[in-house]
Short mmCIF file of C-alpha atoms in Angstrom, two decimals:
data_model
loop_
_atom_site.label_atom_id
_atom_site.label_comp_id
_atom_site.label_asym_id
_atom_site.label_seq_id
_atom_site.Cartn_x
_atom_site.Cartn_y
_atom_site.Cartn_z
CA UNK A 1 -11.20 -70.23 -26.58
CA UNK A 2 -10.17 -66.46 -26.41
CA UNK A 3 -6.53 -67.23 -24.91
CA UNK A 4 -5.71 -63.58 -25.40
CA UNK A 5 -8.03 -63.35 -22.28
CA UNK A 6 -5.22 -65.31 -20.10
CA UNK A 7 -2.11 -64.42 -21.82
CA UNK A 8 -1.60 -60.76 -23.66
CA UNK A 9 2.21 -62.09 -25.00
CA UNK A 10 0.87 -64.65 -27.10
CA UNK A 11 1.98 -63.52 -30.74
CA UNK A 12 1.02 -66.94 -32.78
CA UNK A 13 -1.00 -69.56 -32.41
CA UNK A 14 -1.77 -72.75 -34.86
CA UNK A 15 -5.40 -73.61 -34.29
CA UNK A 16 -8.70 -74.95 -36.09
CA UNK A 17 -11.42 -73.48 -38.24
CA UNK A 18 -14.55 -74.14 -37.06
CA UNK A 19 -16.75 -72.68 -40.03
CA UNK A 20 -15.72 -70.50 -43.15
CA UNK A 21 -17.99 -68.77 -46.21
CA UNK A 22 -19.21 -65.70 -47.49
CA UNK A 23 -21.37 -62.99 -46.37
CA UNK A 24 -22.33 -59.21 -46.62
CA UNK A 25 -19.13 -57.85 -45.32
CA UNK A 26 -16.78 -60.57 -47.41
CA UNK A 27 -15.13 -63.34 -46.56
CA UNK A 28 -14.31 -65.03 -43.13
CA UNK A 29 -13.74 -67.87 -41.12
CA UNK A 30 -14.61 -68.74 -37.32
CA UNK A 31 -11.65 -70.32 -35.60
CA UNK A 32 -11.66 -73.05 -32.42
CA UNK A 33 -9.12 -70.86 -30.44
CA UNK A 34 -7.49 -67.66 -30.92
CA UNK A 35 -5.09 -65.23 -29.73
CA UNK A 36 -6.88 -61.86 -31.91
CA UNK A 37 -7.95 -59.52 -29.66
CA UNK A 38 -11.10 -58.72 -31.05
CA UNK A 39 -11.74 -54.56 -30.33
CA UNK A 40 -13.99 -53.77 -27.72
CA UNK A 41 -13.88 -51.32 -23.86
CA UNK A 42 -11.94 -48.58 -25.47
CA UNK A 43 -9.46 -50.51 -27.22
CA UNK A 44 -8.86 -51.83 -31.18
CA UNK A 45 -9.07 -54.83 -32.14
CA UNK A 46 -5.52 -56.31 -33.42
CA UNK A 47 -3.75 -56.05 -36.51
CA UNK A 48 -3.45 -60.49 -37.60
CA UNK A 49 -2.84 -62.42 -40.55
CA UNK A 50 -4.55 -66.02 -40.78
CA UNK A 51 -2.49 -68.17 -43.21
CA UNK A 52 -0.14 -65.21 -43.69
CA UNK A 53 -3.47 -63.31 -45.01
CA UNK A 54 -4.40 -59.93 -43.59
CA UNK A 55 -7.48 -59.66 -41.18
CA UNK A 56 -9.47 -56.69 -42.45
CA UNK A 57 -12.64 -56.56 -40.00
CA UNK A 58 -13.08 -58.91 -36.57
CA UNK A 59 -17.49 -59.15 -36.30
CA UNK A 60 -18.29 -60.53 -32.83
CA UNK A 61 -21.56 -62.62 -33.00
CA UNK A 62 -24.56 -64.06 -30.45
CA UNK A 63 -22.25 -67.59 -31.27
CA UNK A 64 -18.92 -66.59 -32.11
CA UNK A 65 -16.11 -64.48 -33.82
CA UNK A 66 -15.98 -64.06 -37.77
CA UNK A 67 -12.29 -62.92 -39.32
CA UNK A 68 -12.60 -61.31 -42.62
CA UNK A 69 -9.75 -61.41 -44.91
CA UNK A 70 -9.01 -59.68 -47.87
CA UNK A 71 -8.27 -62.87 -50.08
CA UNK A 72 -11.23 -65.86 -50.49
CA UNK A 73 -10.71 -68.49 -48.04
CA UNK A 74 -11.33 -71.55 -50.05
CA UNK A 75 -7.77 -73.02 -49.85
CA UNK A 76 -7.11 -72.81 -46.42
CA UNK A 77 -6.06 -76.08 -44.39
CA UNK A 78 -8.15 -77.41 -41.38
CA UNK A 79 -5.20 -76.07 -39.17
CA UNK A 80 -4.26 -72.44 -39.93
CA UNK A 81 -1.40 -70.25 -38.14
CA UNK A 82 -2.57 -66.73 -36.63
CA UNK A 83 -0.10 -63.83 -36.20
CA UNK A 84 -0.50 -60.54 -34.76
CA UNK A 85 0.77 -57.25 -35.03
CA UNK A 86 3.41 -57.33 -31.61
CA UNK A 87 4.82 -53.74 -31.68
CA UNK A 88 1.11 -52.48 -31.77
CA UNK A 89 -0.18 -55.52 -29.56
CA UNK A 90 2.33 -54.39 -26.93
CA UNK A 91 1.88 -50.54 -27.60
CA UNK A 92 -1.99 -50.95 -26.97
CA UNK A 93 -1.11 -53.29 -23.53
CA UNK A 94 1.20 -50.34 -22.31
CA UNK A 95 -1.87 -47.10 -23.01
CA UNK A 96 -4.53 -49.58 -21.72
CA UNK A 97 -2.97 -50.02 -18.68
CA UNK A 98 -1.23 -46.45 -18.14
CA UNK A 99 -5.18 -45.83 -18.69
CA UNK A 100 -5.87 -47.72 -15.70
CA UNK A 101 -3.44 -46.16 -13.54
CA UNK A 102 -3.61 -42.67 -14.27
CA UNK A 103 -7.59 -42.82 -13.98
CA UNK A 104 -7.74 -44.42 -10.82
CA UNK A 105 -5.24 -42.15 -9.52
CA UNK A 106 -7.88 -39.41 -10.68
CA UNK A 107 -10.56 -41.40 -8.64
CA UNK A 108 -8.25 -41.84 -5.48
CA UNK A 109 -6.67 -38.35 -5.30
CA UNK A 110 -9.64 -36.24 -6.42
CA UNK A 111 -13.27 -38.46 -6.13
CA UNK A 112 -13.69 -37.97 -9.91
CA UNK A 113 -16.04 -39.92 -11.67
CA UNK A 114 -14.34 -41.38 -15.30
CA UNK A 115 -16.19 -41.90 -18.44
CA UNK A 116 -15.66 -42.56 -22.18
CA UNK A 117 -12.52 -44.17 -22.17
CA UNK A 118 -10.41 -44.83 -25.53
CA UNK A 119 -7.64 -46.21 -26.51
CA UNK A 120 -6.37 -45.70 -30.32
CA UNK A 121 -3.39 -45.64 -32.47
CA UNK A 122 -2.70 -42.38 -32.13
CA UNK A 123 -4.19 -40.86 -29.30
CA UNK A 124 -5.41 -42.47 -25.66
CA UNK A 125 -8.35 -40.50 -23.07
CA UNK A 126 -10.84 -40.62 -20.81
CA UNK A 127 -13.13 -38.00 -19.48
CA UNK A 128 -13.69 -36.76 -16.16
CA UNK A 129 -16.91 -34.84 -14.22
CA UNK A 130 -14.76 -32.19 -12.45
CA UNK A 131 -12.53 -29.58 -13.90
CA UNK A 132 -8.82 -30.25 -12.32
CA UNK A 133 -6.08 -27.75 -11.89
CA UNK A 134 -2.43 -27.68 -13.37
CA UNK A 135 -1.39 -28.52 -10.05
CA UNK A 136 -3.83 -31.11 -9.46
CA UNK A 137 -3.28 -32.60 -12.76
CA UNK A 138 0.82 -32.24 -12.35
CA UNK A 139 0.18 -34.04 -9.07
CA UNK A 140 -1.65 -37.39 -10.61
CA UNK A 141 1.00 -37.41 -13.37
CA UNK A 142 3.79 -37.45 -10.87
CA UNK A 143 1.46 -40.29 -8.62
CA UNK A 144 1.11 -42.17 -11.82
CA UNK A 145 4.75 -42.58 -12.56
CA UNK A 146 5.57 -43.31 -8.94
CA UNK A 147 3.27 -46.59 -9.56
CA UNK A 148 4.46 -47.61 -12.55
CA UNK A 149 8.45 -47.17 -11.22
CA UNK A 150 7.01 -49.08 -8.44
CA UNK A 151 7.51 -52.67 -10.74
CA UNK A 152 3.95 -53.52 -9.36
CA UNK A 153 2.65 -56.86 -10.87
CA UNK A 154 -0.51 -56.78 -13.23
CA UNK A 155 -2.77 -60.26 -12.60
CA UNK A 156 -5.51 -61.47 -14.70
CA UNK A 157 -7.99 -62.83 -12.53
CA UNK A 158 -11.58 -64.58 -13.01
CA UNK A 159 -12.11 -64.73 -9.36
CA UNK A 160 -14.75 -67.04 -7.43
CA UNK A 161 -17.11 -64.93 -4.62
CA UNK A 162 -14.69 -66.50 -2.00
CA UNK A 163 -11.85 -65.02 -4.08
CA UNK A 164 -13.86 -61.75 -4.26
CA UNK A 165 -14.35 -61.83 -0.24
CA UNK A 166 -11.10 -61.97 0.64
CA UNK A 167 -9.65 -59.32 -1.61
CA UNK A 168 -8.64 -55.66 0.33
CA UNK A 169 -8.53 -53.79 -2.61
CA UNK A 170 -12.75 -53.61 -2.33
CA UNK A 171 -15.05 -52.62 0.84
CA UNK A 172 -17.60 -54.65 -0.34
CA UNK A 173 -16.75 -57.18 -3.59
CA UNK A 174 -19.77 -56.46 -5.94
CA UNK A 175 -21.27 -59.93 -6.35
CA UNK A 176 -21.35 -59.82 -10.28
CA UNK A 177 -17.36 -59.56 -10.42
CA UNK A 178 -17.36 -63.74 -9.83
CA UNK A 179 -16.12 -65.13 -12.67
CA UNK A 180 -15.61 -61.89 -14.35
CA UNK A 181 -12.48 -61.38 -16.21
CA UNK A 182 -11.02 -58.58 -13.69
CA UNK A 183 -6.86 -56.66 -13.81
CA UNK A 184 -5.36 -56.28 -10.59
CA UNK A 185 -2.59 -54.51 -10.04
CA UNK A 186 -1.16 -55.40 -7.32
CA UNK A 187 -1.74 -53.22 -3.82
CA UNK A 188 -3.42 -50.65 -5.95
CA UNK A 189 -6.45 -51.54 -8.62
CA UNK A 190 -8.86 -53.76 -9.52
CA UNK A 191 -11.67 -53.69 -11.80
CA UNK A 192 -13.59 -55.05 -14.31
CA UNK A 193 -11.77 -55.53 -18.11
CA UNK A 194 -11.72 -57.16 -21.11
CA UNK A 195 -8.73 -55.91 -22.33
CA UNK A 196 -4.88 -56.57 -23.04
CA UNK A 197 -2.73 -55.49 -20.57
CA UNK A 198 0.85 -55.71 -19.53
CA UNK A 199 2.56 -58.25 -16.46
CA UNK A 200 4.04 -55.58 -14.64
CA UNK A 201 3.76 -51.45 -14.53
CA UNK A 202 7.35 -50.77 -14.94
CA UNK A 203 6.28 -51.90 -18.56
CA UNK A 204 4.36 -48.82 -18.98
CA UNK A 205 7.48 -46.76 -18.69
CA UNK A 206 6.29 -43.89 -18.30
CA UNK A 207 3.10 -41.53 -18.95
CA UNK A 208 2.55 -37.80 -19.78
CA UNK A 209 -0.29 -35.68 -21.13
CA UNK A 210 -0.58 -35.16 -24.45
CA UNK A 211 -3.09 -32.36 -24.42
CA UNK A 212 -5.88 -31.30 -21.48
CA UNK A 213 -9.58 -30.36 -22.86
CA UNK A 214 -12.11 -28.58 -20.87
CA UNK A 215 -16.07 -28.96 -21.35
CA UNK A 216 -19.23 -27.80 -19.72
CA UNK A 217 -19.53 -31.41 -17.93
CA UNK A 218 -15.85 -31.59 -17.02
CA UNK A 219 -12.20 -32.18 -18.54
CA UNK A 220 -10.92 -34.87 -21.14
CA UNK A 221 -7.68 -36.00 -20.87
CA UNK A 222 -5.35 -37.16 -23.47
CA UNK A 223 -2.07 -38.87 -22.59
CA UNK A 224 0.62 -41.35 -23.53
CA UNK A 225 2.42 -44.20 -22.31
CA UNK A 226 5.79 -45.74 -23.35
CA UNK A 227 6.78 -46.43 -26.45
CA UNK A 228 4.65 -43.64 -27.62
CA UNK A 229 6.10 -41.57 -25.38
CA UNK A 230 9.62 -42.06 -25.95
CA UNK A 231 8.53 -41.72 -29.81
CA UNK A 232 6.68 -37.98 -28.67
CA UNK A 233 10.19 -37.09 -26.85
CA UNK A 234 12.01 -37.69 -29.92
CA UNK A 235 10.00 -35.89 -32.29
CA UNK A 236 9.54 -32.79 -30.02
CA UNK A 237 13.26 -33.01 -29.29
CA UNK A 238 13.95 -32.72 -33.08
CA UNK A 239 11.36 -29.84 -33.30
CA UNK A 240 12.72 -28.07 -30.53
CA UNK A 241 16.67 -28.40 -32.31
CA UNK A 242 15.17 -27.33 -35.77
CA UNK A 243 13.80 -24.44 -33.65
CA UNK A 244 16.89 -23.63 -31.59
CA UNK A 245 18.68 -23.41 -35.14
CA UNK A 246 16.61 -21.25 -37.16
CA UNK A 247 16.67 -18.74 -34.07
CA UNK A 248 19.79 -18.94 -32.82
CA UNK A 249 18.19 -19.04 -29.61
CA UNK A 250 18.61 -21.43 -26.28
CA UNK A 251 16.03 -23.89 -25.66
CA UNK A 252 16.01 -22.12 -22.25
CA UNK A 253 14.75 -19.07 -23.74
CA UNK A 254 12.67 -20.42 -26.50
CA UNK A 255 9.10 -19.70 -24.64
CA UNK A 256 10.36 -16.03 -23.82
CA UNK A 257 11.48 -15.65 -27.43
CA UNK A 258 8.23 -16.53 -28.71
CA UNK A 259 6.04 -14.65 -26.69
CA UNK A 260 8.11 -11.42 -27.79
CA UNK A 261 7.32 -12.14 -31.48
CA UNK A 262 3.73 -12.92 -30.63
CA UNK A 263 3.48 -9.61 -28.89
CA UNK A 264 4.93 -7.85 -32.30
CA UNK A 265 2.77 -10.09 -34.63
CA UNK A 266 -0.35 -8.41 -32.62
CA UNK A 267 1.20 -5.15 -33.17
CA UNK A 268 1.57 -5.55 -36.92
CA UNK A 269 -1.94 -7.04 -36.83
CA UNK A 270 -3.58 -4.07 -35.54
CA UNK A 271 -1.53 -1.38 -36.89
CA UNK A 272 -2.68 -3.46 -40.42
CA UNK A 273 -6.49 -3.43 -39.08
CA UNK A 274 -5.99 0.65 -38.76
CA UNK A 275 -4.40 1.12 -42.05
CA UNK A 276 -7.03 -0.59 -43.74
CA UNK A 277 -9.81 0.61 -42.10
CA UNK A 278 -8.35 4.20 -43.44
CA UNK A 279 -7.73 2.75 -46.89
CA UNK A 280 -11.65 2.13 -46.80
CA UNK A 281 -12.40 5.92 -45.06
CA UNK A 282 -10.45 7.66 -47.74
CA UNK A 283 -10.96 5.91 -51.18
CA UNK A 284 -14.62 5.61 -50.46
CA UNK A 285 -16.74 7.36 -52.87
CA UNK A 286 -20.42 8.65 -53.24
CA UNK A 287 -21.27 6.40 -56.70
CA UNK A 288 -24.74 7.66 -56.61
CA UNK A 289 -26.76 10.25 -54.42
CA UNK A 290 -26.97 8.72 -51.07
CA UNK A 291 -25.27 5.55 -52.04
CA UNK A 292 -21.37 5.29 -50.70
CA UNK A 293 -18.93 2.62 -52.00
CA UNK A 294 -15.70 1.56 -50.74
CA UNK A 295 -13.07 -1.54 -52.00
CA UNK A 296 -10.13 -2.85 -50.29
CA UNK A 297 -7.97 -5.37 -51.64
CA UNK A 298 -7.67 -7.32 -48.21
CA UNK A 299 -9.93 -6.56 -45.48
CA UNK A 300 -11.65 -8.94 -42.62
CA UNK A 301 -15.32 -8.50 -41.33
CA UNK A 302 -14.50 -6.76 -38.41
CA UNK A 303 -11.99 -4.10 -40.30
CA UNK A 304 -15.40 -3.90 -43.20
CA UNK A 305 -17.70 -3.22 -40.08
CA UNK A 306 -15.65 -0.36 -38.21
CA UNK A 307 -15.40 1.36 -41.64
CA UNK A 308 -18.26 1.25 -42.33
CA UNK A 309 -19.14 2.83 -39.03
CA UNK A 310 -17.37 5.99 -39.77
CA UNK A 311 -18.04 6.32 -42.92
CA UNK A 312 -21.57 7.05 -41.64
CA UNK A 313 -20.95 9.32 -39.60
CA UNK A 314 -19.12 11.43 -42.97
CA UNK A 315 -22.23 10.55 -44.78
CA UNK A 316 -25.46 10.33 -42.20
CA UNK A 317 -28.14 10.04 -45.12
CA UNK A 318 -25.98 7.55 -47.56
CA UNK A 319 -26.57 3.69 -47.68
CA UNK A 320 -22.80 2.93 -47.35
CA UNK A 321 -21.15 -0.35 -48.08
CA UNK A 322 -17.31 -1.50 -47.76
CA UNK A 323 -16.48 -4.61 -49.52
CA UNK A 324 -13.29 -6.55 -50.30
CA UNK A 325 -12.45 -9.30 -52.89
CA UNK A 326 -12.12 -13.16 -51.51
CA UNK A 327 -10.86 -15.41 -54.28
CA UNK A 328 -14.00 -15.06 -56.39
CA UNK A 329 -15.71 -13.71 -54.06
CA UNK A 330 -17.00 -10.41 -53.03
CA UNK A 331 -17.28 -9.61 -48.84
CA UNK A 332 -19.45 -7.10 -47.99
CA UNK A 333 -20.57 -4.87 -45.32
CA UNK A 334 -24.12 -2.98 -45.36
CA UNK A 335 -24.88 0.24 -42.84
CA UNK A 336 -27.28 3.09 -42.18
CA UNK A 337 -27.90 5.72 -39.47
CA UNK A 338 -31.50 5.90 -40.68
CA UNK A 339 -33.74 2.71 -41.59
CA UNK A 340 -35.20 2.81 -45.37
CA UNK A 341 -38.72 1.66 -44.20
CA UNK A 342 -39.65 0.22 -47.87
CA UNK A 343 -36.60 -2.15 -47.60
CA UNK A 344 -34.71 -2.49 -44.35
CA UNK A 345 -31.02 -3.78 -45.03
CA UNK A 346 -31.77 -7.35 -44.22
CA UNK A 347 -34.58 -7.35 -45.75
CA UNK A 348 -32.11 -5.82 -49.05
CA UNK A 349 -29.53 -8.55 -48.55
CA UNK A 350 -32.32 -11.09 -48.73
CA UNK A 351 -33.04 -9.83 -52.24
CA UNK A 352 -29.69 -9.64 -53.20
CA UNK A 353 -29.32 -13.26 -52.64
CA UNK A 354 -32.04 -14.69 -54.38
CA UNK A 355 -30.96 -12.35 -57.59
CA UNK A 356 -26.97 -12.93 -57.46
CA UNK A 357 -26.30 -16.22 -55.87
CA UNK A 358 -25.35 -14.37 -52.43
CA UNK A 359 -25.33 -15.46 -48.72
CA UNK A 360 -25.83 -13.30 -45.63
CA UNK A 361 -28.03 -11.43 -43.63
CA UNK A 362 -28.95 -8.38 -41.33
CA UNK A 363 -31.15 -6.38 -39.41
CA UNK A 364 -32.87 -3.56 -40.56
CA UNK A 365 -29.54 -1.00 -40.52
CA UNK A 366 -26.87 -3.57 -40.89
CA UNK A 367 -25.72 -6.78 -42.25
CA UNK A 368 -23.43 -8.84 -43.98
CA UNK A 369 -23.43 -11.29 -47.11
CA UNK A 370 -20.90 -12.25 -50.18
CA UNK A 371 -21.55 -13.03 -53.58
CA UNK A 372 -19.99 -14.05 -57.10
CA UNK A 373 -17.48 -11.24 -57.79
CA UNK A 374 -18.43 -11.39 -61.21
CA UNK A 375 -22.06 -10.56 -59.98
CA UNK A 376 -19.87 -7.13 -58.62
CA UNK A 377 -21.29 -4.68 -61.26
CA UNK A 378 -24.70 -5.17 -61.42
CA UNK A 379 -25.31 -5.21 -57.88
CA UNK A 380 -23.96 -2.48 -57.51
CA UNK A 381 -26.86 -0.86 -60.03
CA UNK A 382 -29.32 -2.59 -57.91
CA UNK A 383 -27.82 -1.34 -55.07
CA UNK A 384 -27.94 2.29 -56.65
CA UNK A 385 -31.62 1.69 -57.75
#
């Protein structure tokens, strides 16, 4: 009997075993009852010991439930005692059902349709088919917290269709919910679940968004309920004094302060793009007729690219190439005003692959690749041949 189905508080339990042996995942037994929530819609399965031994993987079957542990089973009495993890039992039973509240809020306030719910460790979502606001999304956190301050009770029901008919959270009870195991909170929700939950929402706490993600099909949202929460407050309140401390600046006027050192970083940033983008220009040198070489000692793509540009413009016959050193690795850059119709660029970077050890590609006046820098030299005569 799965009495986890009827009572989520149940920590320990002394009941039977029904079969134990061996098989390709290791050792297990089958018990007569049991309070192990076995994974399943969304949420993990429990973390149990059976005789004081660790569970390591729950295997649902056509005929029943297997419990591996990590130590042979052989010794075990007839009648074993089963404990579960509580503080992550309970932790699960307050996401699962913030999860239910805070997506049928979604539903209620804005018709959205939910999908691929989860519930782990360390993060809880669901996804939605519509892309929501910040206001809209501000608005079914603060709807969600004024149910679960509301102390509204949480029922596990397997209702009969005469139960079904006469409940008013449903126009029209779909037939298949008799005798399905269903969570009702009370006045508000009801639906379909096999999961742990708690007896009443004020046991939820509270629940907050942990980060918003946007997609072609909709949003995902990631949030978190009470203990979890209070255990995100903490840590961000530490961050935030560590902060506070190191820049002797208000928490007030933290987001302002930030903002005015992004705003400088970006100014470094590019006038560090410009200065090597003339480092390039003005140490570059014709190595061979037509051929033009330039080396930074730090340099990105884009910076490579842009001097390479103008260096074509100082030298509108010359293959030129800008490169900087990567670990052990040479970046390069490849351009040309005119295309060499014997062998195009790309068509040159190809080649250079197969002989150094390189990667990249182009079109026929420009491209991009790296190689060994120990390969450096004799490219560079290929290059000039």
């Amino acid at each position: 009997m799965k009495l986890y189905e009827k009572d989520s508080y149940l920590t320990t339990l002394k009941t039977t075993i029904t079969q134990q042996g061996t098989d390709e995942y290791g050792n297990f037994v089958s018990l007569k009852d049991s309070i192990i929530y076995p994974g399943g819609g969304g949420q993990p399965a429990d973390r149990a010991w059976i005789q004081a031994i660790p569970v390591t993987k729950i295997q649902k079957n056509e005929n029943d439930v297997r419990y591996y542990l990590k130590e042979a089973p052989n010794n075990l009495p007839q009648q074993v005692n089963i404990q579960i993890d509580w503080a992550q039992r309970f932790d699960l039973m307050q996401q699962h059902t913030g999860q239910h509240i805070l997506a049928r809020v979604c539903e209620d306030l804005f018709q959205v349709r939910i999908s691929k719910e989860q519930i782990t460790l360390t993060d809880s979502f669901f996804e939605i088919d519509t892309k929501l606001s910040p206001t809209q999304l501000q608005t079914a956190l603060a709807r969600s917290n004024e149910i679960i301050r509301a102390h509204k009770s949480v029922f596990i029901l397997f209702p009969t269709e005469e139960q079904l008919k006469k409940e008013t959270l449903f126009t029209t009870p779909p037939k298949y919910f008799a005798g399905l195991r269903l969570i009702k909170i009370a006045d508000f929700d009801l639906i379909g679940c096999g999961g742990t939950h708690v007896q009443n929402t004020a046991e939820v706490q509270g629940i907050a968004f942990t980060q918003i993600k946007e997609h072609k099909k909709g949003m995902t949202l990631h949030f978190t309920c009470g203990n979890h929460l209070f255990q995100q407050f903490e840590c961000n309140q530490k961050q935030l004094a560590t902060l506070t401390k190191a820049t002797q600046v208000p928490i007030t006027d933290l987001t302002a302060f930030f903002k005015e050192q992004q705003e400088k970083i970006d100014t470094y940033q590019q006038r560090l793009a410009t200065y090597q983008v003339q480092t390039l220009i003005t140490t570059a040198k014709e190595i061979a007729p037509n051929f033009v070489y330039s080396e930074a000692t730090t340099a990105n793509v884009k910076e490579l690219q842009q001097a390479a540009c103008k260096l074509a413009e100082i030298y509108p016959l010359a293959l030129i190439c800008t490169a900087t050193k990567s670990d052990d690795t040479l970046r390069y850059h490849l351009t040309c005003l005119k295309e060499n119709s014997k062998l195009p660029i790309g068509q040159l970077i190809k080649l250079s692959n197969q002989k150094f050890g390189g990667r990249g590609g182009g079109s026929a006046l420009k491209g991009d690749g790296t190689l060994p820098y120990s390969q450096k030299e004799a490219w560079l005569h290929f290059l000039q041949d």
